[in-house]
Amino acid sequence: MLVEEAMTVHTRTVRPDQSLSDVRSIFEEEGFRHLPVMGNDALVGMITHTDLMRVTYGAHIADADFEVNDLILESTTVEESMSKDLKTIETGAHLKEAARMMRKYKIGCIPVVEDGALLGLVTTTDILSAYIEIAG
């Protein structure tokens, strides 16, 4: 199976100058765990749910001062917390190559690009869904 057959066509992105509070709202309201970061019409990073947890030291799941947590998220930009050293894959690659990359680099999603343009994401959930489909 090819990446293009399993990927999530991902149109939701964020900018490097947005706050992590904005990102948290998108994650909560739209159910995403990964968001591509676009700057000057180019993919410049990825921000994940795990990145938010790192910034707040997992405060949202522990007994914590939620006002302090909110202030941290409001005052921290996406650029300060995003992953910048991205691994990407093209639509025509085999899905097992995406799975190998995720395992090797210990990542949960890979941006799918073609001619430098972001077309979507392939996530661990996409790979598991494809496996279920294939396995019957």
Tab-separated table of C-alpha atoms in Angstrom:
chain	number	residue	atom	x	y	z
A	1	MET	CA	0.000	0.000	0.000
A	2	LEU	CA	1.243	3.490	-0.828
A	3	VAL	CA	1.400	6.451	1.543
A	4	GLU	CA	-1.133	8.361	-0.578
A	5	GLU	CA	-3.705	5.602	0.017
A	6	ALA	CA	-3.430	5.786	3.805
A	7	MET	CA	-2.455	9.357	4.638
A	8	THR	CA	-4.648	11.960	6.238
A	9	VAL	CA	-5.185	14.877	3.904
A	10	HIS	CA	-4.304	17.589	6.346
A	11	THR	CA	-5.364	21.123	5.633
A	12	ARG	CA	-5.107	22.510	9.187
A	13	THR	CA	-1.800	24.214	9.921
A	14	VAL	CA	-0.436	26.772	12.353
A	15	ARG	CA	2.107	29.592	12.074
A	16	PRO	CA	5.357	29.842	14.053
A	17	ASP	CA	4.186	33.052	15.761
A	18	GLN	CA	0.965	31.553	17.153
A	19	SER	CA	0.745	30.750	20.839
A	20	LEU	CA	0.636	27.273	22.278
A	21	SER	CA	-2.708	28.281	23.733
A	22	ASP	CA	-4.003	28.470	20.144
A	23	VAL	CA	-2.561	25.027	19.454
A	24	ARG	CA	-4.160	23.558	22.572
A	25	SER	CA	-7.537	24.918	21.450
A	26	ILE	CA	-7.142	23.341	17.998
A	27	PHE	CA	-6.140	20.006	19.533
A	28	GLU	CA	-9.117	20.057	21.907
A	29	GLU	CA	-11.719	21.314	19.433
A	30	GLU	CA	-10.618	19.438	16.306
A	31	GLY	CA	-9.099	16.293	17.772
A	32	PHE	CA	-5.634	16.589	16.226
A	33	ARG	CA	-2.418	15.445	17.920
A	34	HIS	CA	-0.023	16.814	15.274
A	35	LEU	CA	-0.073	20.106	13.388
A	36	PRO	CA	2.260	21.149	10.578
A	37	VAL	CA	3.807	24.571	11.041
A	38	MET	CA	3.872	26.737	7.909
A	39	GLY	CA	5.994	29.852	7.487
A	40	ASN	CA	6.319	31.809	4.247
A	41	ASP	CA	4.280	29.143	2.421
A	42	ALA	CA	6.748	26.405	3.417
A	43	LEU	CA	6.701	23.619	5.974
A	44	VAL	CA	9.014	24.779	8.771
A	45	GLY	CA	8.107	22.475	11.645
A	46	MET	CA	5.682	20.225	13.470
A	47	ILE	CA	3.983	20.819	16.809
A	48	THR	CA	2.505	17.881	18.706
A	49	HIS	CA	0.451	17.133	21.768
A	50	THR	CA	3.645	15.797	23.345
A	51	ASP	CA	5.347	19.167	22.756
A	52	LEU	CA	2.580	20.871	24.745
A	53	MET	CA	3.012	18.388	27.577
A	54	ARG	CA	6.760	19.084	27.652
A	55	VAL	CA	6.237	22.832	27.922
A	56	THR	CA	3.778	22.457	30.786
A	57	TYR	CA	5.622	19.520	32.333
A	58	GLY	CA	2.460	17.473	31.983
A	59	ALA	CA	0.718	19.918	34.326
A	60	HIS	CA	-2.675	19.396	32.738
A	61	ILE	CA	-2.760	15.788	33.970
A	62	ALA	CA	-1.351	16.406	37.430
A	63	ASP	CA	-2.617	18.508	40.294
A	64	ALA	CA	-1.407	21.863	39.076
A	65	ASP	CA	-2.168	25.530	39.081
A	66	PHE	CA	-4.141	25.776	35.843
A	67	GLU	CA	-3.803	29.563	35.742
A	68	VAL	CA	-0.013	29.217	35.619
A	69	ASN	CA	-0.337	26.512	32.975
A	70	ASP	CA	-2.545	28.805	30.854
A	71	LEU	CA	-0.037	31.653	31.183
A	72	ILE	CA	2.782	29.382	30.022
A	73	LEU	CA	0.803	28.331	26.943
A	74	GLU	CA	-0.277	31.893	26.142
A	75	SER	CA	3.264	33.256	26.377
A	76	THR	CA	5.055	30.481	24.462
A	77	THR	CA	5.072	30.486	20.674
A	78	VAL	CA	4.857	27.512	18.361
A	79	GLU	CA	8.340	28.338	17.054
A	80	GLU	CA	9.815	27.977	20.540
A	81	SER	CA	8.440	24.460	20.964
A	82	MET	CA	8.092	22.906	17.508
A	83	SER	CA	10.273	20.195	16.007
A	84	LYS	CA	12.323	21.684	13.191
A	85	ASP	CA	14.346	18.716	11.966
A	86	LEU	CA	11.506	17.071	10.050
A	87	LYS	CA	11.524	13.765	8.259
A	88	THR	CA	9.204	13.820	5.241
A	89	ILE	CA	7.932	11.248	2.788
A	90	GLU	CA	6.443	11.426	-0.697
A	91	THR	CA	2.995	10.179	-1.706
A	92	GLY	CA	4.351	7.362	-3.880
A	93	ALA	CA	6.439	5.787	-1.111
A	94	HIS	CA	5.352	2.480	0.367
A	95	LEU	CA	3.556	2.718	3.696
A	96	LYS	CA	6.009	0.294	5.270
A	97	GLU	CA	8.766	2.849	4.615
A	98	ALA	CA	6.775	5.394	6.633
A	99	ALA	CA	6.396	2.824	9.423
A	100	ARG	CA	10.133	2.130	9.385
A	101	MET	CA	10.894	5.846	9.603
A	102	MET	CA	8.497	6.286	12.527
A	103	ARG	CA	10.103	3.397	14.374
A	104	LYS	CA	13.655	4.545	13.625
A	105	TYR	CA	13.129	8.172	14.616
A	106	LYS	CA	10.518	7.469	17.332
A	107	ILE	CA	7.956	9.837	15.823
A	108	GLY	CA	4.186	9.571	15.526
A	109	CYS	CA	3.668	11.295	12.207
A	110	ILE	CA	5.457	12.194	9.005
A	111	PRO	CA	4.521	15.082	6.711
A	112	VAL	CA	3.665	13.919	3.194
A	113	VAL	CA	5.109	16.182	0.534
A	114	GLU	CA	5.335	16.322	-3.213
A	115	ASP	CA	7.596	18.809	-4.985
A	116	GLY	CA	8.079	20.511	-1.631
A	117	ALA	CA	4.348	21.104	-1.078
A	118	LEU	CA	2.625	19.721	2.020
A	119	LEU	CA	-0.184	17.343	1.006
A	120	GLY	CA	-0.987	15.716	4.327
A	121	LEU	CA	0.323	13.601	7.172
A	122	VAL	CA	0.765	9.907	7.695
A	123	THR	CA	0.330	8.962	11.345
A	124	THR	CA	0.608	5.824	13.420
A	125	THR	CA	-3.197	5.734	13.407
A	126	ASP	CA	-3.190	5.786	9.591
A	127	ILE	CA	-0.733	2.891	9.533
A	128	LEU	CA	-2.781	0.869	12.028
A	129	SER	CA	-5.957	1.542	10.020
A	130	ALA	CA	-4.228	0.357	6.839
A	131	TYR	CA	-3.032	-2.781	8.618
A	132	ILE	CA	-6.561	-3.556	9.816
A	133	GLU	CA	-7.871	-3.038	6.281
A	134	ILE	CA	-5.230	-5.326	4.774
A	135	ALA	CA	-5.493	-7.990	7.472
A	136	GLY	CA	-9.254	-8.058	7.182
